Short mmCIF file of N, CA and C in Angstrom, two decimals:
data_model
loop_
_atom_site.label_atom_id
_atom_site.label_comp_id
_atom_site.label_asym_id
_atom_site.label_seq_id
_atom_site.Cartn_x
_atom_site.Cartn_y
_atom_site.Cartn_z
N UNK I 156 106.08 54.14 100.38
CA UNK I 156 106.79 54.82 101.38
C UNK I 156 107.38 55.99 100.94
N UNK I 157 107.74 56.19 99.62
CA UNK I 157 108.41 57.47 99.14
C UNK I 157 107.09 58.53 99.16
N UNK I 158 105.89 58.04 98.73
CA UNK I 158 104.84 59.08 98.79
C UNK I 158 104.42 59.60 100.19
N UNK I 159 104.65 58.81 101.12
CA UNK I 159 104.53 59.24 102.68
C UNK I 159 105.52 60.37 102.87
N UNK I 160 106.67 60.04 102.58
CA UNK I 160 107.73 61.06 102.82
C UNK I 160 107.59 62.44 102.24
N UNK I 161 106.95 62.29 100.81
CA UNK I 161 106.79 63.53 100.10
C UNK I 161 105.53 64.35 100.68
N UNK I 162 104.59 63.52 101.21
CA UNK I 162 103.47 64.03 101.93
C UNK I 162 103.98 64.74 103.06
N UNK I 163 104.63 64.03 103.92
CA UNK I 163 105.22 64.63 105.17
C UNK I 163 106.00 65.91 104.86
N UNK I 164 106.68 65.94 103.86
CA UNK I 164 107.48 67.19 103.53
C UNK I 164 106.62 68.24 103.21
N UNK I 165 105.60 67.92 102.36
CA UNK I 165 104.60 68.73 101.93
C UNK I 165 103.89 69.36 103.17
N UNK I 166 103.45 68.54 103.98
CA UNK I 166 102.68 69.09 105.12
C UNK I 166 103.76 69.86 106.06
N UNK I 167 105.08 69.69 106.22
CA UNK I 167 106.02 70.40 106.98
C UNK I 167 106.09 71.69 106.34
N UNK I 168 106.18 71.70 105.09
CA UNK I 168 106.31 73.12 104.11
C UNK I 168 105.14 73.77 104.35
N UNK I 169 103.86 73.17 104.33
CA UNK I 169 102.70 74.00 104.70
C UNK I 169 102.56 74.45 105.91
N UNK I 170 103.02 73.95 106.98
CA UNK I 170 103.23 74.31 108.33
C UNK I 170 104.03 75.51 108.34
N UNK I 171 105.15 75.35 107.97
CA UNK I 171 106.13 76.49 107.93
C UNK I 171 105.58 77.66 107.24
N UNK I 172 104.88 77.41 106.04
CA UNK I 172 104.49 78.62 105.14
C UNK I 172 103.35 79.18 106.00
N UNK I 173 102.46 78.52 106.83
CA UNK I 173 101.54 79.18 107.54
C UNK I 173 102.03 79.80 108.77
N UNK I 174 103.13 79.42 109.11
CA UNK I 174 103.83 80.02 110.52
C UNK I 174 104.42 81.32 109.90
N UNK I 175 105.06 81.39 108.61
CA UNK I 175 105.52 82.72 108.15
C UNK I 175 104.39 83.68 108.02
N UNK I 176 103.22 83.19 107.26
CA UNK I 176 102.17 83.99 107.13
C UNK I 176 101.57 84.54 108.48
N UNK I 177 101.49 83.76 109.45
CA UNK I 177 101.06 84.20 110.72
C UNK I 177 101.86 85.34 111.19
N UNK I 178 103.23 85.13 111.21
CA UNK I 178 104.14 85.98 111.84
C UNK I 178 104.17 87.29 111.06
N UNK I 179 103.99 87.29 109.68
CA UNK I 179 103.86 88.55 108.80
C UNK I 179 102.59 89.34 109.40
N UNK I 180 101.54 88.43 109.39
CA UNK I 180 100.29 89.43 109.84
C UNK I 180 100.48 89.85 111.24
N UNK I 181 100.99 89.00 112.25
CA UNK I 181 101.23 89.51 113.48
C UNK I 181 102.12 90.69 113.43
N UNK I 182 103.17 90.82 112.75
CA UNK I 182 104.14 91.91 112.74
C UNK I 182 103.48 93.02 112.24
N UNK I 183 102.65 92.82 111.03
CA UNK I 183 101.90 94.05 110.69
C UNK I 183 100.91 94.66 111.59
N UNK I 184 100.19 93.72 112.24
CA UNK I 184 99.26 94.35 113.32
C UNK I 184 100.06 94.97 114.35
N UNK I 185 101.23 94.60 115.04
CA UNK I 185 101.94 95.04 115.87
C UNK I 185 102.59 96.58 115.54
N UNK I 186 103.07 96.66 114.29
CA UNK I 186 103.66 97.99 113.80
C UNK I 186 102.55 98.83 113.69
N UNK I 187 101.27 98.27 113.08
CA UNK I 187 100.31 99.42 112.64
C UNK I 187 99.62 99.97 113.99
N UNK I 188 99.43 99.03 115.02
CA UNK I 188 98.76 99.35 116.16
C UNK I 188 99.72 100.32 117.02
N UNK I 189 101.06 100.14 117.03
CA UNK I 189 101.84 100.96 117.61
C UNK I 189 101.85 102.35 116.99
N UNK I 190 101.97 102.29 115.73
CA UNK I 190 102.03 103.86 115.02
C UNK I 190 100.54 104.58 115.33
N UNK I 191 99.42 103.74 115.23
CA UNK I 191 98.05 104.61 115.28
C UNK I 191 97.98 105.08 117.04
N UNK I 192 98.49 104.17 117.86
CA UNK I 192 98.36 104.75 119.22
C UNK I 192 99.34 105.81 119.49
N UNK I 193 100.53 105.86 118.96
CA UNK I 193 101.63 106.89 119.27
C UNK I 193 101.22 108.05 118.61
N UNK I 194 101.07 108.07 117.31
CA UNK I 194 100.98 109.27 116.46
C UNK I 194 99.52 110.08 116.65
N UNK I 195 98.40 109.27 116.69
CA UNK I 195 97.13 109.90 116.46
C UNK I 195 97.12 111.28 117.60
N UNK I 196 97.09 110.84 118.77
CA UNK I 196 97.08 112.13 119.62
C UNK I 196 97.84 113.16 119.45
N UNK I 197 99.19 112.88 119.29
CA UNK I 197 100.22 114.12 118.86
C UNK I 197 99.86 114.86 117.74
N UNK I 198 99.45 114.14 116.47
CA UNK I 198 99.07 114.87 115.30
C UNK I 198 97.88 115.53 115.40
N UNK I 199 96.85 115.15 116.09
CA UNK I 199 95.51 115.80 116.42
C UNK I 199 95.77 116.99 117.04
N UNK I 200 96.41 116.95 117.97
CA UNK I 200 96.78 118.29 118.93
C UNK I 200 97.51 119.18 117.89
N UNK I 201 98.54 118.95 117.21
CA UNK I 201 99.23 119.83 116.30
C UNK I 201 98.33 120.64 115.42
N UNK I 202 97.56 119.70 114.76
CA UNK I 202 96.61 120.25 113.69
C UNK I 202 95.37 121.04 114.32
N UNK I 203 94.97 120.71 115.49
CA UNK I 203 93.67 121.57 116.07
C UNK I 203 94.33 122.72 116.76
N UNK I 204 95.25 122.59 117.65
CA UNK I 204 95.55 123.57 118.58
C UNK I 204 96.71 124.43 117.80
N UNK I 205 97.52 123.77 117.07
CA UNK I 205 98.78 124.50 116.84
C UNK I 205 98.48 125.10 115.08
N UNK I 206 97.99 124.32 114.38
CA UNK I 206 97.68 124.85 112.96
C UNK I 206 96.28 125.38 112.90
N UNK I 207 95.39 125.40 113.75
CA UNK I 207 94.14 125.87 113.59
C UNK I 207 93.21 125.13 112.78
N UNK I 208 93.26 123.99 112.45
CA UNK I 208 92.40 123.33 111.60
C UNK I 208 91.18 123.09 112.16
N UNK I 209 90.00 123.17 111.53
CA UNK I 209 88.80 122.96 112.07
C UNK I 209 88.49 121.38 112.47
N UNK I 210 87.55 120.93 113.16
CA UNK I 210 87.21 119.62 113.54
C UNK I 210 87.06 118.68 112.48
N UNK I 211 86.54 119.34 111.34
CA UNK I 211 86.22 118.35 110.26
C UNK I 211 87.49 118.09 109.56
N UNK I 212 88.36 119.10 109.38
CA UNK I 212 89.75 119.09 108.61
C UNK I 212 90.39 117.95 109.60
N UNK I 213 90.47 118.01 110.75
CA UNK I 213 91.32 117.32 111.67
C UNK I 213 90.97 115.89 111.44
N UNK I 214 89.40 115.61 111.50
CA UNK I 214 88.79 114.21 111.42
C UNK I 214 89.37 113.74 109.89
N UNK I 215 89.25 114.47 109.17
CA UNK I 215 89.69 113.88 107.66
C UNK I 215 91.22 113.51 107.62
N UNK I 216 92.01 114.47 108.26
CA UNK I 216 93.40 114.17 108.25
C UNK I 216 93.71 112.98 109.01
N UNK I 217 93.16 112.66 110.19
CA UNK I 217 93.47 111.69 110.72
C UNK I 217 92.79 110.14 110.27
N UNK I 218 91.81 110.51 109.62
CA UNK I 218 91.19 109.21 108.80
C UNK I 218 92.08 108.80 107.75
N UNK I 219 92.68 110.10 107.01
CA UNK I 219 93.76 109.59 105.89
C UNK I 219 94.86 109.16 106.60
N UNK I 220 95.25 109.69 107.78
CA UNK I 220 96.53 109.13 108.36
C UNK I 220 96.46 107.73 108.76
N UNK I 221 95.10 107.28 109.18
CA UNK I 221 94.95 105.84 109.58
C UNK I 221 95.16 105.06 108.31
N UNK I 222 94.70 105.39 107.30
CA UNK I 222 94.77 104.75 106.04
C UNK I 222 96.33 104.60 105.62
N UNK I 223 97.02 105.82 105.81
CA UNK I 223 98.56 105.74 105.51
C UNK I 223 99.17 104.94 106.59
N UNK I 224 98.94 105.02 107.95
CA UNK I 224 99.53 103.88 109.00
C UNK I 224 99.43 102.59 108.51
N UNK I 225 98.10 102.25 108.14
CA UNK I 225 97.89 100.89 107.74
C UNK I 225 98.51 100.31 106.56
N UNK I 226 99.08 101.36 105.82
CA UNK I 226 99.90 100.97 104.50
C UNK I 226 101.42 101.10 104.93
N UNK I 227 101.90 102.04 105.74
CA UNK I 227 103.16 102.35 105.77
C UNK I 227 104.04 101.94 107.09
N UNK I 228 103.05 101.54 108.15
CA UNK I 228 103.60 101.08 109.50
C UNK I 228 104.69 100.06 109.34
N UNK I 229 104.28 98.85 108.79
CA UNK I 229 105.16 97.87 108.63
C UNK I 229 106.29 98.09 107.85
N UNK I 230 106.05 98.74 106.61
CA UNK I 230 107.44 99.01 105.96
C UNK I 230 108.36 99.97 106.51
N UNK I 231 107.83 100.88 107.38
CA UNK I 231 108.33 101.86 108.29
C UNK I 231 109.42 101.04 109.05
N UNK I 232 108.87 100.04 109.75
CA UNK I 232 109.49 99.45 110.65
C UNK I 232 110.52 98.52 110.05
N UNK I 233 110.49 97.97 108.86
CA UNK I 233 111.45 97.19 108.22
C UNK I 233 112.59 98.32 107.54
N UNK I 234 112.27 99.53 107.23
CA UNK I 234 113.20 100.53 106.82
C UNK I 234 113.96 101.06 108.09
N UNK I 235 113.52 101.11 109.15
CA UNK I 235 114.04 101.26 110.44
C UNK I 235 115.20 100.36 110.80
N UNK I 236 114.76 99.01 110.66
CA UNK I 236 115.58 97.88 110.73
C UNK I 236 116.67 98.01 109.73
N UNK I 237 116.39 98.28 108.45
CA UNK I 237 117.52 98.30 107.28
C UNK I 237 118.46 99.28 107.77
N UNK I 238 118.01 100.49 108.29
CA UNK I 238 118.86 101.56 108.55
C UNK I 238 119.71 101.24 109.66
N UNK I 239 119.09 100.50 110.73
CA UNK I 239 119.90 100.05 111.72
C UNK I 239 121.02 99.20 111.42
N UNK I 240 120.71 98.32 110.57
CA UNK I 240 121.58 97.13 110.03
C UNK I 240 122.88 97.89 109.25
N UNK I 241 122.39 98.73 108.39
CA UNK I 241 123.46 99.42 107.47
C UNK I 241 124.36 100.24 108.49
N UNK I 242 124.10 100.86 109.64
CA UNK I 242 124.74 101.69 110.41
C UNK I 242 125.36 100.86 111.52
N UNK I 243 125.17 99.46 111.42
CA UNK I 243 125.75 98.42 112.48
C UNK I 243 125.21 98.91 113.83
N UNK I 244 124.09 99.18 113.92
CA UNK I 244 123.51 99.36 115.22
C UNK I 244 122.82 98.28 115.85
N UNK I 245 122.89 98.25 117.33
CA UNK I 245 122.11 97.08 117.96
C UNK I 245 121.71 97.50 119.27
N UNK I 246 121.36 96.83 120.23
CA UNK I 246 121.08 97.19 121.38
C UNK I 246 122.05 97.83 122.32
N UNK I 247 123.19 97.31 121.97
CA UNK I 247 124.57 98.00 122.67
C UNK I 247 124.78 99.36 122.21
N UNK I 248 124.27 99.78 121.02
CA UNK I 248 124.67 101.23 120.44
C UNK I 248 124.28 102.42 121.48
N UNK I 249 125.12 103.39 121.15
CA UNK I 249 124.91 104.83 122.05
C UNK I 249 123.38 105.33 121.88
N UNK I 250 122.98 105.97 122.55
CA UNK I 250 121.63 106.66 122.54
C UNK I 250 121.65 107.52 121.33
N UNK I 251 122.95 108.47 121.19
CA UNK I 251 122.95 109.13 120.08
C UNK I 251 122.97 108.53 118.68
N UNK I 252 123.35 107.32 118.49
CA UNK I 252 123.33 106.61 117.37
C UNK I 252 121.94 106.24 117.31
N UNK I 253 121.20 105.64 118.02
CA UNK I 253 119.85 105.21 118.10
C UNK I 253 119.03 106.48 117.65
N UNK I 254 119.13 107.58 118.33
CA UNK I 254 118.35 108.72 117.99
C UNK I 254 118.70 109.12 116.35
N UNK I 255 119.94 109.11 115.94
CA UNK I 255 120.17 109.35 114.65
C UNK I 255 119.40 108.52 113.52
N UNK I 256 119.52 107.14 113.92
CA UNK I 256 118.59 106.20 113.18
C UNK I 256 117.44 106.33 113.15
N UNK I 257 116.75 106.56 114.20
CA UNK I 257 115.35 106.76 114.34
C UNK I 257 114.86 108.15 113.70
N UNK I 258 115.57 109.09 113.69
CA UNK I 258 115.33 110.43 113.06
C UNK I 258 115.37 110.24 111.71
N UNK I 259 116.45 109.65 111.02
CA UNK I 259 116.56 109.55 109.73
C UNK I 259 115.54 108.70 109.02
N UNK I 260 115.08 107.74 109.74
CA UNK I 260 114.03 106.91 109.19
C UNK I 260 112.79 107.52 109.38
N UNK I 261 112.52 108.22 110.27
CA UNK I 261 111.25 108.94 110.36
C UNK I 261 111.07 110.10 109.60
N UNK I 262 111.94 110.97 109.41
CA UNK I 262 111.98 112.13 108.32
C UNK I 262 111.79 111.74 107.01
N UNK I 263 112.59 110.81 106.60
CA UNK I 263 112.55 110.36 105.27
C UNK I 263 111.13 109.64 104.86
N UNK I 264 110.39 109.18 105.74
CA UNK I 264 109.31 108.71 105.48
C UNK I 264 107.85 109.79 105.76
N UNK I 265 108.18 110.35 106.81
CA UNK I 265 107.09 111.30 107.20
C UNK I 265 106.91 112.50 106.42
N UNK I 266 108.00 113.17 105.72
CA UNK I 266 107.79 114.36 104.97
C UNK I 266 106.74 114.21 103.89
N UNK I 267 107.06 113.41 102.89
CA UNK I 267 106.26 113.21 101.85
C UNK I 267 104.74 112.72 102.13
N UNK I 268 104.61 111.70 103.19
CA UNK I 268 103.45 111.26 103.49
C UNK I 268 102.44 112.38 104.27
N UNK I 269 103.05 113.00 105.24
CA UNK I 269 102.25 114.07 106.01
C UNK I 269 101.78 115.22 104.99
N UNK I 270 102.72 115.72 103.94
CA UNK I 270 102.30 116.59 103.01
C UNK I 270 100.98 116.18 102.32
N UNK I 271 101.02 114.84 101.93
CA UNK I 271 99.90 114.33 101.16
C UNK I 271 98.56 114.34 102.00
N UNK I 272 98.68 113.92 103.23
CA UNK I 272 97.77 113.81 104.21
C UNK I 272 97.10 115.18 104.31
N UNK I 273 97.78 116.21 104.44
CA UNK I 273 97.32 117.49 104.91
C UNK I 273 96.60 118.18 103.52
N UNK I 274 97.24 117.67 102.48
CA UNK I 274 96.61 118.16 101.08
C UNK I 274 95.35 117.62 100.92
N UNK I 275 95.34 116.35 101.12
CA UNK I 275 93.81 115.53 100.87
C UNK I 275 92.79 115.82 101.95
N UNK I 276 93.24 116.29 103.11
CA UNK I 276 92.17 116.62 104.17
C UNK I 276 91.64 117.87 103.84
N UNK I 277 92.25 118.71 102.80
CA UNK I 277 91.53 120.26 102.47
C UNK I 277 92.29 121.17 103.35
N UNK I 278 93.43 120.99 103.99
CA UNK I 278 93.96 122.06 104.59
C UNK I 278 94.39 123.04 103.76
N UNK I 279 94.43 124.35 104.14
CA UNK I 279 94.66 125.46 103.30
C UNK I 279 96.28 125.70 103.42
N UNK I 280 96.67 126.47 102.39
CA UNK I 280 98.29 126.70 102.12
C UNK I 280 98.67 127.08 103.49
N UNK I 281 98.12 128.17 104.05
CA UNK I 281 98.45 128.71 105.41
C UNK I 281 98.46 127.62 106.56
N UNK I 282 97.57 126.83 106.68
CA UNK I 282 97.56 125.69 107.47
C UNK I 282 98.62 124.72 107.28
N UNK I 283 98.82 124.40 106.05
CA UNK I 283 100.01 123.30 105.76
C UNK I 283 101.42 124.23 106.09
N UNK I 284 101.55 125.28 105.89
CA UNK I 284 102.86 126.23 105.99
C UNK I 284 103.18 125.95 107.75
N UNK I 285 101.98 125.90 108.56
CA UNK I 285 102.30 125.73 109.95
C UNK I 285 102.52 124.35 110.29
N UNK I 286 101.50 123.47 109.75
CA UNK I 286 101.32 122.08 110.26
C UNK I 286 102.56 121.37 109.67
N UNK I 287 102.99 121.28 108.45
CA UNK I 287 104.03 120.56 107.96
C UNK I 287 105.35 120.83 108.62
N UNK I 288 105.73 122.03 108.87
CA UNK I 288 107.03 122.20 109.41
C UNK I 288 107.09 121.61 110.97
N UNK I 289 105.92 122.07 111.53
CA UNK I 289 105.62 121.74 112.97
C UNK I 289 105.65 120.24 113.17
N UNK I 290 104.90 119.47 112.18
CA UNK I 290 104.89 117.99 112.16
C UNK I 290 106.12 117.29 112.05
N UNK I 291 106.91 117.91 111.08
CA UNK I 291 108.30 117.50 110.70
C UNK I 291 109.24 117.70 112.04
N UNK I 292 109.20 118.70 112.75
CA UNK I 292 110.00 119.10 114.04
C UNK I 292 109.51 117.85 115.00
N UNK I 293 108.18 117.88 114.93
CA UNK I 293 107.87 116.72 116.18
C UNK I 293 108.34 115.45 115.66
N UNK I 294 108.18 115.03 114.41
CA UNK I 294 108.70 113.84 113.93
C UNK I 294 110.33 113.57 114.11
N UNK I 295 111.06 114.69 114.04
CA UNK I 295 112.61 114.70 114.32
C UNK I 295 112.79 114.53 115.61
N UNK I 296 111.88 115.09 116.57
CA UNK I 296 112.33 114.97 117.97
C UNK I 296 111.51 113.86 118.59
N UNK I 297 110.45 113.27 117.89
CA UNK I 297 109.91 112.24 118.44
C UNK I 297 110.21 110.77 117.75
N UNK I 298 111.02 111.00 116.69
CA UNK I 298 111.40 109.73 116.16
C UNK I 298 112.07 108.69 117.08
N UNK I 299 112.97 109.15 117.98
CA UNK I 299 113.48 108.03 118.94
C UNK I 299 112.67 107.81 119.96
N UNK I 300 111.59 108.48 120.53
CA UNK I 300 110.64 108.15 121.40
C UNK I 300 109.74 107.04 120.75
N UNK I 301 109.33 107.41 119.41
CA UNK I 301 108.57 106.45 118.76
C UNK I 301 109.20 105.04 118.67
N UNK I 302 110.62 105.14 118.14
CA UNK I 302 111.12 103.92 117.98
C UNK I 302 111.40 103.08 119.35
N UNK I 303 111.59 103.71 120.30
CA UNK I 303 111.69 103.27 121.78
C UNK I 303 110.29 102.48 122.04
N UNK I 304 109.15 103.37 121.82
CA UNK I 304 107.82 102.65 122.06
C UNK I 304 107.59 101.35 121.20
N UNK I 305 107.98 101.58 119.95
CA UNK I 305 107.76 100.51 118.85
C UNK I 305 108.38 99.34 119.30
N UNK I 306 109.74 99.47 119.75
CA UNK I 306 110.44 98.35 120.36
C UNK I 306 109.76 97.61 121.49
N UNK I 307 109.41 98.50 122.55
CA UNK I 307 108.63 98.10 123.78
C UNK I 307 107.48 97.30 123.22
N UNK I 308 106.54 97.81 122.39
CA UNK I 308 105.47 97.35 122.08
C UNK I 308 105.70 95.91 121.30
N UNK I 309 106.55 95.86 120.50
CA UNK I 309 107.08 94.45 119.92
C UNK I 309 107.52 93.67 120.82
N UNK I 310 108.31 93.95 121.92
CA UNK I 310 108.87 93.00 122.90
C UNK I 310 107.62 92.45 123.68
N UNK I 311 106.65 93.28 123.93
CA UNK I 311 105.62 93.05 124.76
C UNK I 311 104.62 91.75 124.04
N UNK I 312 104.79 91.87 122.64
CA UNK I 312 103.93 90.88 121.98
C UNK I 312 104.84 89.64 121.50
N UNK I 313 106.12 89.69 122.00
CA UNK I 313 107.01 88.74 121.59
C UNK I 313 107.59 88.57 120.22
N UNK I 314 107.78 89.83 119.54
CA UNK I 314 108.39 89.86 118.31
C UNK I 314 109.74 90.52 118.46
N UNK I 315 110.62 90.41 117.36
CA UNK I 315 111.80 91.06 117.27
C UNK I 315 111.92 92.53 117.36
N UNK I 316 112.74 93.05 118.14
CA UNK I 316 112.87 94.55 118.12
C UNK I 316 114.08 94.90 117.52
N UNK I 317 114.35 96.21 117.05
CA UNK I 317 115.46 96.66 116.52
C UNK I 317 116.56 96.92 117.39
N UNK I 318 116.43 97.53 118.48
CA UNK I 318 117.35 97.81 119.62
C UNK I 318 116.91 97.16 120.97
#
């Protein structure tokens, strides 16, 4: 009889472990798809029309960015939550507090990542001088809209939101 209890606990542990793994995979997919669908059209426009990068450079940049988003989107979502927790923010917080949190989280991750993306895509120094500050300004202004979209996307898929 003791063996059945141990087997039952083991089975329950396995079920819980699988639920945690499924949840982690689901959260990864949700955060990554939100990042790709939000940022790709914005950054493509900046690079092509604003910085004057040619189509091949933009394609390389967006392919690199896709790889980066697949790596960083979920950790970014966790960083955003951590910053919100440290600042005592929740759904009842003011819009200015939410804006500050989303901007801080966005700029702290976007600056080094975007510089690397531009470098590896073959952008010239002149193109980087235009694209990087423009991209960071867009990141600062769109940090809150992205955070809002991320939370709406998470809610649509039934996962925890930050605000």
